[in-house]
PDB file of C-alpha atoms in Angstrom:
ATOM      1  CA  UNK O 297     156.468 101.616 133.000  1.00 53.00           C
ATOM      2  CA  UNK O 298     157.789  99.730 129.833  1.00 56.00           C
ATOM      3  CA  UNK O 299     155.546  98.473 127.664  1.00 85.00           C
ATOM      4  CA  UNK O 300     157.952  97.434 125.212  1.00 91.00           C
ATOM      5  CA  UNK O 301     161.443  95.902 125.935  1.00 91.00           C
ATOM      6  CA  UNK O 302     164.487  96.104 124.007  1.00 94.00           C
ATOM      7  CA  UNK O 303     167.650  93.671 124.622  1.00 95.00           C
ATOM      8  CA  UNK O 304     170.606  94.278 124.683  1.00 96.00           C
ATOM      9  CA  UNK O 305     170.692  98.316 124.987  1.00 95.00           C
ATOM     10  CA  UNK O 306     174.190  98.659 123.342  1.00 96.00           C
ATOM     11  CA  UNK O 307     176.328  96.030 121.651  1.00 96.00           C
ATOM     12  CA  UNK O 308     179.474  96.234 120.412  1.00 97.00           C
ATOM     13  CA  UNK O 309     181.293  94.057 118.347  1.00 95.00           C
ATOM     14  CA  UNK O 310     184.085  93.492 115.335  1.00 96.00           C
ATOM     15  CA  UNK O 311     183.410  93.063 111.978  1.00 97.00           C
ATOM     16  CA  UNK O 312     181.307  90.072 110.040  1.00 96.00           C
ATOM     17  CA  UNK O 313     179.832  89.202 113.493  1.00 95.00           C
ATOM     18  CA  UNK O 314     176.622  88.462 113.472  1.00 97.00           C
ATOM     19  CA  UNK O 315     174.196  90.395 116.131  1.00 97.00           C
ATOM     20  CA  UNK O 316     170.722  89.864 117.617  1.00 97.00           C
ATOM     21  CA  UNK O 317     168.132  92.188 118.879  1.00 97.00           C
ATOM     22  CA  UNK O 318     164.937  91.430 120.647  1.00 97.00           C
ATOM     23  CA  UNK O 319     162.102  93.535 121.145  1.00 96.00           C
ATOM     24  CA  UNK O 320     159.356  91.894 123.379  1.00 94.00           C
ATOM     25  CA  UNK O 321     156.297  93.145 123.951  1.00 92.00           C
ATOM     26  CA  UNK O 322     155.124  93.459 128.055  1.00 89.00           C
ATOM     27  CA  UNK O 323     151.878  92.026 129.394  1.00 82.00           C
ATOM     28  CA  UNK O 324     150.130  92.504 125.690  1.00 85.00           C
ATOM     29  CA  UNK O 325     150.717  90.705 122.325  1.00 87.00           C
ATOM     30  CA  UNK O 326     151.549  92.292 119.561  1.00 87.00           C
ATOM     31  CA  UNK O 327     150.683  90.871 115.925  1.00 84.00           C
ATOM     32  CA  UNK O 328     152.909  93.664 114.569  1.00 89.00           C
ATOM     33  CA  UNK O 329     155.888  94.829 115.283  1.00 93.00           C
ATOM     34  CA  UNK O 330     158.132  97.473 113.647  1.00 94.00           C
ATOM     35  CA  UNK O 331     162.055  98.022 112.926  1.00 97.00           C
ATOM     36  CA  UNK O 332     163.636 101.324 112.947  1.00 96.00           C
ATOM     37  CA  UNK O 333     166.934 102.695 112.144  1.00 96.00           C
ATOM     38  CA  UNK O 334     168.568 105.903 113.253  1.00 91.00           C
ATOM     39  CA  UNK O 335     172.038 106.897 112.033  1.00 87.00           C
ATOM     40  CA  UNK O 336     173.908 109.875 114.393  1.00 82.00           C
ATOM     41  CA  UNK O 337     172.135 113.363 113.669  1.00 79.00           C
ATOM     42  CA  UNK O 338     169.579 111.413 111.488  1.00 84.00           C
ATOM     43  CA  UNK O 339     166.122 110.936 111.925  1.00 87.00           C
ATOM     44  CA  UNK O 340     164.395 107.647 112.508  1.00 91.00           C
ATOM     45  CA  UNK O 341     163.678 105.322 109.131  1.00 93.00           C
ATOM     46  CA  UNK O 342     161.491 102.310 109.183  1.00 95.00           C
ATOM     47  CA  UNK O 343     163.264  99.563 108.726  1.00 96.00           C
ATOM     48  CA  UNK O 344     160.454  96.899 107.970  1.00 96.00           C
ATOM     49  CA  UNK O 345     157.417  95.564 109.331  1.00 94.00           C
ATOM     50  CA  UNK O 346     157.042  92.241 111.325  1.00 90.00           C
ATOM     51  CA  UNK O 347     154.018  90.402 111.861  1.00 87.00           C
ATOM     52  CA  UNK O 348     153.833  87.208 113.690  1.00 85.00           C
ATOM     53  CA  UNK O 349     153.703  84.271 112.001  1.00 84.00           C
ATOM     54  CA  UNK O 350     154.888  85.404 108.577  1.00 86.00           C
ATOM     55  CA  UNK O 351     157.521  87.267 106.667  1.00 89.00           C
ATOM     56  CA  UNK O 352     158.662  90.718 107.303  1.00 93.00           C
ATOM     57  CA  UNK O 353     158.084  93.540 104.796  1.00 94.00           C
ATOM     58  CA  UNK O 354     161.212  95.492 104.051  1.00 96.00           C
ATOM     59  CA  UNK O 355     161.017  99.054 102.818  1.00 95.00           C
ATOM     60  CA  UNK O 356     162.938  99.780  99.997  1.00 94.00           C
ATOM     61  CA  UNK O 357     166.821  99.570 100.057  1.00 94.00           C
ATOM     62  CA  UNK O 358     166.955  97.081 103.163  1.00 95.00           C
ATOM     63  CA  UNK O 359     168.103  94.216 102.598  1.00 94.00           C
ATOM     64  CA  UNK O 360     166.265  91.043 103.396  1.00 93.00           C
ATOM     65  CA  UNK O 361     169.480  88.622 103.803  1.00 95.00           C
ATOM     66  CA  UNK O 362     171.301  91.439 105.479  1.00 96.00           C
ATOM     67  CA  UNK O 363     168.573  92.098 107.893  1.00 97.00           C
ATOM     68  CA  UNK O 364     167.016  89.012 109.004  1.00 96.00           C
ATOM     69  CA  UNK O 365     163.624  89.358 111.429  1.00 95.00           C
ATOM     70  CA  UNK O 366     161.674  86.711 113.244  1.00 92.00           C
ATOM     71  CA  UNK O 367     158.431  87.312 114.913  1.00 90.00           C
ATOM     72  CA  UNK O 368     157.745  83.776 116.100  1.00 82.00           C
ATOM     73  CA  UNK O 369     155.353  84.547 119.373  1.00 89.00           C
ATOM     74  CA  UNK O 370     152.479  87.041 119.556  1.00 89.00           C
ATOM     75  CA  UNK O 371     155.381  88.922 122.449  1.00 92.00           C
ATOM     76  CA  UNK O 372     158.626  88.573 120.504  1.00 94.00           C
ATOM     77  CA  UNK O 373     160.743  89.814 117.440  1.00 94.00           C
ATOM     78  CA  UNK O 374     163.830  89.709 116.636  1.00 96.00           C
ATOM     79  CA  UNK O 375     166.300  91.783 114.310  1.00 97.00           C
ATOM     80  CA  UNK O 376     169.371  89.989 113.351  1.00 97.00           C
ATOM     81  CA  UNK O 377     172.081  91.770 111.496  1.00 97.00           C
ATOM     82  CA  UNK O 378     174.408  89.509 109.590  1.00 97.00           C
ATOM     83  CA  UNK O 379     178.166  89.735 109.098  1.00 96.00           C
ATOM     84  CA  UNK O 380     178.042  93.335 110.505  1.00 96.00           C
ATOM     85  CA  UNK O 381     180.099  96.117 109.474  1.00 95.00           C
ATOM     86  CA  UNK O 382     180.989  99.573 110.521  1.00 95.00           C
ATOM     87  CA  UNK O 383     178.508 101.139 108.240  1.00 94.00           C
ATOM     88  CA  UNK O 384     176.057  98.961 109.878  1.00 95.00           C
ATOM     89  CA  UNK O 385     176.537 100.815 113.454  1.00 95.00           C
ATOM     90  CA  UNK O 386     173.515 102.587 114.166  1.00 95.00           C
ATOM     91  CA  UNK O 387     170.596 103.125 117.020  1.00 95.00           C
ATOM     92  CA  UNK O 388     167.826 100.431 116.150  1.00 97.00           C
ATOM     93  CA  UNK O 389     164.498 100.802 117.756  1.00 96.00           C
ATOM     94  CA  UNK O 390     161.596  98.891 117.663  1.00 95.00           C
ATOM     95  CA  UNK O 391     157.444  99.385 118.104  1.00 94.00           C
ATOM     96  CA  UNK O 392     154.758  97.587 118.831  1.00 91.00           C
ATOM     97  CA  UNK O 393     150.968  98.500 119.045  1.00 83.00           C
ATOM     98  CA  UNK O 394     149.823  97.914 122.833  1.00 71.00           C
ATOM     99  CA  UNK O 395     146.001  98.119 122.176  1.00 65.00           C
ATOM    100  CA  UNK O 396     142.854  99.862 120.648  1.00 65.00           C
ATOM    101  CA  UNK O 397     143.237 102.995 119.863  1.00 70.00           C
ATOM    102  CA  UNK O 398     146.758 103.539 121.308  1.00 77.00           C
ATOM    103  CA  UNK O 399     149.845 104.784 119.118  1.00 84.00           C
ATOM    104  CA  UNK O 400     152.737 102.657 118.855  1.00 86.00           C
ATOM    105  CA  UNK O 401     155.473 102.340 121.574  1.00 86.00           C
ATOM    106  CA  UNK O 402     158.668 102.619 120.995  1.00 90.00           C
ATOM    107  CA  UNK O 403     161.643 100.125 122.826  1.00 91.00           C
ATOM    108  CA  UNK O 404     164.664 101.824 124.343  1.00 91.00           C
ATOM    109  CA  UNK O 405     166.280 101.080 121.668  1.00 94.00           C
ATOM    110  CA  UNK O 406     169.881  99.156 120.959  1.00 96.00           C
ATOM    111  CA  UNK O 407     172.705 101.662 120.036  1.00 95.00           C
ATOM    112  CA  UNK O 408     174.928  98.862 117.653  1.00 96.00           C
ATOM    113  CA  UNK O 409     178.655  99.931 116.955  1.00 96.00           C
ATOM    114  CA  UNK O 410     180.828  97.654 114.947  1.00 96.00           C
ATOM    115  CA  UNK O 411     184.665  97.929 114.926  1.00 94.00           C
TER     116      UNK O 411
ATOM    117  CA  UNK W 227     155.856 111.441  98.500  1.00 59.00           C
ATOM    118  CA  UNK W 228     155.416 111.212 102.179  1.00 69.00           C
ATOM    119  CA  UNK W 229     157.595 114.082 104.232  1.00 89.00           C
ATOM    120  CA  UNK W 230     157.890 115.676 107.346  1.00 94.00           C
ATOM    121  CA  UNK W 231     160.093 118.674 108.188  1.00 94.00           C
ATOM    122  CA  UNK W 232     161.047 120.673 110.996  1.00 95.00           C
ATOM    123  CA  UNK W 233     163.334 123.067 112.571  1.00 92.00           C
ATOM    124  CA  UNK W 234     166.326 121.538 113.422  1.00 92.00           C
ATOM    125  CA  UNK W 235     167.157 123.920 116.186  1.00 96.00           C
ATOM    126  CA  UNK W 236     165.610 126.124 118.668  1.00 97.00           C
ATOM    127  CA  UNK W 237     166.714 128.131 121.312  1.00 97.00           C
ATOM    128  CA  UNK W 238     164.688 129.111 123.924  1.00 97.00           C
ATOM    129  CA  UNK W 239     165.112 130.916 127.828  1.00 97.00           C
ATOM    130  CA  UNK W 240     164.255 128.930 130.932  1.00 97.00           C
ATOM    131  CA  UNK W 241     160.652 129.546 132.303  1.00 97.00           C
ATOM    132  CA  UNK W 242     159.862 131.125 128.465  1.00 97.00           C
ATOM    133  CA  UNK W 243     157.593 128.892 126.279  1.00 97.00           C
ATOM    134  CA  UNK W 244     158.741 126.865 123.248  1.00 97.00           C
ATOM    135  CA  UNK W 245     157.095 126.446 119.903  1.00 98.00           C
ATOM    136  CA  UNK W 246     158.322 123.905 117.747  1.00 98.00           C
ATOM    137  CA  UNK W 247     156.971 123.856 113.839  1.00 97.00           C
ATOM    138  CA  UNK W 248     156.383 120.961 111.950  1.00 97.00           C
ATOM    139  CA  UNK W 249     154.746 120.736 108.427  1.00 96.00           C
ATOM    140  CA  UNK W 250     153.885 117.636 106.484  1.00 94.00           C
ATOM    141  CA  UNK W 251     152.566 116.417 102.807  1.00 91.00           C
ATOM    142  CA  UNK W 252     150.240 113.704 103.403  1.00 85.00           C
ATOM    143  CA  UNK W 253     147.004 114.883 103.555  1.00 83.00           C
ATOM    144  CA  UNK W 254     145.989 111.200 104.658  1.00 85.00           C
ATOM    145  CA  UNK W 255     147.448 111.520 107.541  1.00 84.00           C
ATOM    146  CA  UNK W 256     145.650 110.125 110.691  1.00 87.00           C
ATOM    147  CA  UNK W 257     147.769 109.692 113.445  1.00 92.00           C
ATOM    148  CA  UNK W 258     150.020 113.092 114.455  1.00 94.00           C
ATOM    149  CA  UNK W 259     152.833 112.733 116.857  1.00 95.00           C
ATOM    150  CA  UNK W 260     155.357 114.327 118.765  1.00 96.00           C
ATOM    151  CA  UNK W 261     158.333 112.206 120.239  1.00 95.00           C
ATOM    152  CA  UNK W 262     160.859 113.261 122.555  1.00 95.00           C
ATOM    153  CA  UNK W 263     164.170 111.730 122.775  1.00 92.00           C
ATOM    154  CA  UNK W 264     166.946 112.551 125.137  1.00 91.00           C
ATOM    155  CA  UNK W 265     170.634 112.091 124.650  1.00 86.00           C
ATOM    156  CA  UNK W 266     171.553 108.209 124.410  1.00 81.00           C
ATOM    157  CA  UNK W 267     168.017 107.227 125.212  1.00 85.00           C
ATOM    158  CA  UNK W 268     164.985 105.848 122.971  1.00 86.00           C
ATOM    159  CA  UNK W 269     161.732 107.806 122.193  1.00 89.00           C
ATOM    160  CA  UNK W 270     159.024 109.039 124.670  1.00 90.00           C
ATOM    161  CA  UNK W 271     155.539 109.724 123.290  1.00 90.00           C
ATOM    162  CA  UNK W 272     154.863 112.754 124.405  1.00 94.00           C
ATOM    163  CA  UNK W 273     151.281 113.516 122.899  1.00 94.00           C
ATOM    164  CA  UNK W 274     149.474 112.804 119.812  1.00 93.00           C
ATOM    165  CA  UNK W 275     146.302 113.944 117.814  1.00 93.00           C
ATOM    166  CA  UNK W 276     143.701 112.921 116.159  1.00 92.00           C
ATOM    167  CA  UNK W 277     143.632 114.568 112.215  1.00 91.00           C
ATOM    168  CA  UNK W 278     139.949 115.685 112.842  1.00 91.00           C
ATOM    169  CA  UNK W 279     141.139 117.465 115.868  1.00 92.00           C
ATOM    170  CA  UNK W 280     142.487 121.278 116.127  1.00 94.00           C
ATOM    171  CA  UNK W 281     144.306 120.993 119.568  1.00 96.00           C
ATOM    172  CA  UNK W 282     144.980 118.863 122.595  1.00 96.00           C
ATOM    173  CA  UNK W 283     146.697 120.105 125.813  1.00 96.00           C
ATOM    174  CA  UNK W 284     148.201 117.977 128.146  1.00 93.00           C
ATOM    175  CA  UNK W 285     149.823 120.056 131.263  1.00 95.00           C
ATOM    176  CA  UNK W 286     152.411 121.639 130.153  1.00 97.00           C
ATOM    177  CA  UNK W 287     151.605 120.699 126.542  1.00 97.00           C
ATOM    178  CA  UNK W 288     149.556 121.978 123.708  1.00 97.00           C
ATOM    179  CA  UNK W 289     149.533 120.915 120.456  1.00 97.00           C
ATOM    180  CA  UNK W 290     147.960 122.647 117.866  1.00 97.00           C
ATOM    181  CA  UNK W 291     146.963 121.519 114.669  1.00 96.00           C
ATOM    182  CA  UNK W 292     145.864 123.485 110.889  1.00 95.00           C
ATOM    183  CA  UNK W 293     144.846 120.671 108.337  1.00 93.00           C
ATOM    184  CA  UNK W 294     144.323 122.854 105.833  1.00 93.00           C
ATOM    185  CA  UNK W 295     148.039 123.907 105.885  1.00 94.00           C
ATOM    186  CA  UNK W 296     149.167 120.858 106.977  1.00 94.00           C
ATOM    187  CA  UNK W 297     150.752 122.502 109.857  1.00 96.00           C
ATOM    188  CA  UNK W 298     151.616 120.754 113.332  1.00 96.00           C
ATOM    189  CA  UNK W 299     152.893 122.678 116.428  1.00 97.00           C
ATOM    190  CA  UNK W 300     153.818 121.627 119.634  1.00 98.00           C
ATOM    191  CA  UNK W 301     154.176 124.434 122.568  1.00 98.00           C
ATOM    192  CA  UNK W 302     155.986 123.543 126.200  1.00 98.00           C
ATOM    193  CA  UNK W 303     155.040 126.131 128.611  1.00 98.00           C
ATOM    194  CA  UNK W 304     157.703 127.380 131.363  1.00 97.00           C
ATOM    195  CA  UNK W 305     160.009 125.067 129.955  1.00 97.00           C
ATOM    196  CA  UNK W 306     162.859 123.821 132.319  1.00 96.00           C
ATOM    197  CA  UNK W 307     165.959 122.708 131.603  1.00 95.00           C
ATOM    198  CA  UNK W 308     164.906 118.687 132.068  1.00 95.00           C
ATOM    199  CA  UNK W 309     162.884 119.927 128.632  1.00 97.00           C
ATOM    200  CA  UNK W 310     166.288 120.230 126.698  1.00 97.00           C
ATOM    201  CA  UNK W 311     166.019 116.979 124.552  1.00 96.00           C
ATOM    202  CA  UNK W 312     165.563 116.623 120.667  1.00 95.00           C
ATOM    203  CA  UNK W 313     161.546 116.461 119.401  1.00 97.00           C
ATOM    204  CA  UNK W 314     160.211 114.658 116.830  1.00 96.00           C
ATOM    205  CA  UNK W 315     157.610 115.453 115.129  1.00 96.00           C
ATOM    206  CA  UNK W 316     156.048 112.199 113.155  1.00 95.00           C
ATOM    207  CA  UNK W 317     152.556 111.501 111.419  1.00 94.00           C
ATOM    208  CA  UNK W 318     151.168 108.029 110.614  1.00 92.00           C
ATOM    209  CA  UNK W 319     148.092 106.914 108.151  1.00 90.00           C
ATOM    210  CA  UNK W 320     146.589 104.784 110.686  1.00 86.00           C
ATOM    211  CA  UNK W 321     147.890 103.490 113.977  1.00 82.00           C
ATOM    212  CA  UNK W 322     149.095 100.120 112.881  1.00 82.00           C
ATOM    213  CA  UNK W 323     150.899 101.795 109.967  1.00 87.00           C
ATOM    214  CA  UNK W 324     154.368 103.090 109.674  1.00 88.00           C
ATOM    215  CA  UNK W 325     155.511 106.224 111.582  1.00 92.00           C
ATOM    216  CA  UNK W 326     157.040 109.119 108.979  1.00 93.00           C
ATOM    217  CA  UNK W 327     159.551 111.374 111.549  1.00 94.00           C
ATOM    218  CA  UNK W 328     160.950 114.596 110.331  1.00 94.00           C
ATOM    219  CA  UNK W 329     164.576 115.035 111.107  1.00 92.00           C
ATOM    220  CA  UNK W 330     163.807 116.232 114.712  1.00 95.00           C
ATOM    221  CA  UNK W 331     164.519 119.687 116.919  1.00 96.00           C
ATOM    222  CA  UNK W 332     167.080 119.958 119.587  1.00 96.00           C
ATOM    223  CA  UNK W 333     165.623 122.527 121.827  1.00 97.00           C
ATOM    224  CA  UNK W 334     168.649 124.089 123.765  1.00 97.00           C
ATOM    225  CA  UNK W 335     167.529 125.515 127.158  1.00 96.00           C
ATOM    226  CA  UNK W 336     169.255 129.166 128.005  1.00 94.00           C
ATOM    227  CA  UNK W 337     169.549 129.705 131.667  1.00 88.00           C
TER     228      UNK W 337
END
């Protein structure tokens, strides 16, 4: 089953609203957590990197203000896009690492679209 | 810097294996992957290797891998047509650092 949950699976929204995405981790805590992007046809680009307890790291050309993250609890992030826009619509996806030695799992992801 | 590239199509007969190619630059790399990823959906691990291995099968699966050329294959034998899906091939330096995809193959199953 699911190790790693994604909420909500597919938003869609107008313009300058502002949108939230969680990624929990199931029945294992996660001190990191990661935030990917996928535009159609694209491959997937790491967003940033969010450990629990403090800031995110961005990777270059992501913005910080735009793309706000919260990892608050060892089993919870969350990826908040502010004052959306079209050019914003995209599949995010998130990871987490589930234990020694395993890879990272990947969420369902949330496929955004902003009118 | 860090890249990963692959076919981005491949066309293959039902019941016939597939081979999809990847290569990649960083010789640091740890953690190999391949990801599947069906229309609409998110990403399934399908199978990943260690960089001091040569190959790992898994059923259906075998991935092979040449370090020296930095080369990465995954083969599906008798593929079906639940096997049409796009695969990612991905490498990390260590498992709690960030994934590197290539662009991905859509694998196109002719009946």
């Amino acid at each position: 089953g699911a190790v790693v949950s994604q909420h909500p699976s597919r938003v869609i929204c107008k313009s300058g609203t502002s949108v939230k995405i969680e990624c929990r981790s199931l029945d294992f805590q996660a001190t990191t957590m990661f935030w990917y992007r996928q535009f159609p046809k694209q491959s997937l680009m790491l967003m940033a990197t969010s450990n629990e307890g403090s800031k995110a790291t961005y990777e270059q050309g992501v913005e910080k203000d735009k793309f706000l993250i919260n990892h608050a609890s060892l089993t919870l992030s969350t990826l908040t896009v502010t004052s959306a826009h079209p050019e914003d619509s995209s599949f995010y996806i998130c990871s987490a690492l589930t234990g020694y030695d395993q890879p990272q799992h990947f969420g369902d992801g949330t496929r955004l679209s902003i009118l | 810097g860090e890249d990963v590239e692959q076919s981005l199509f491949l066309s293959v007969r039902e019941g016939d294996s597939s081979v999809i190619n990847c290569t990649y630059t960083d010789s640091s790399s740890t953690y190999l992957y391949w990801y599947k990823q069906e229309p609409g959906a998110g990403l399934q691990l399908l199978t990943y290797i260690f960089s001091n291995m040569d190959m790992k099968q898994d059923q259906r699966l075998t991935v092979l891998l040449n370090k020296k050329d930095k080369h990465l294959s995954l083969r599906i034998a008798d593929t079906q047509t639940g096997d049409s899906a796009i695969y990612f091939c991905a490498e990390s330096m260590d498992r709690d650092d960030k994934i590197i995809f290539g662009k991905g193959t859509r694998l196109h199953i002719l009946p």
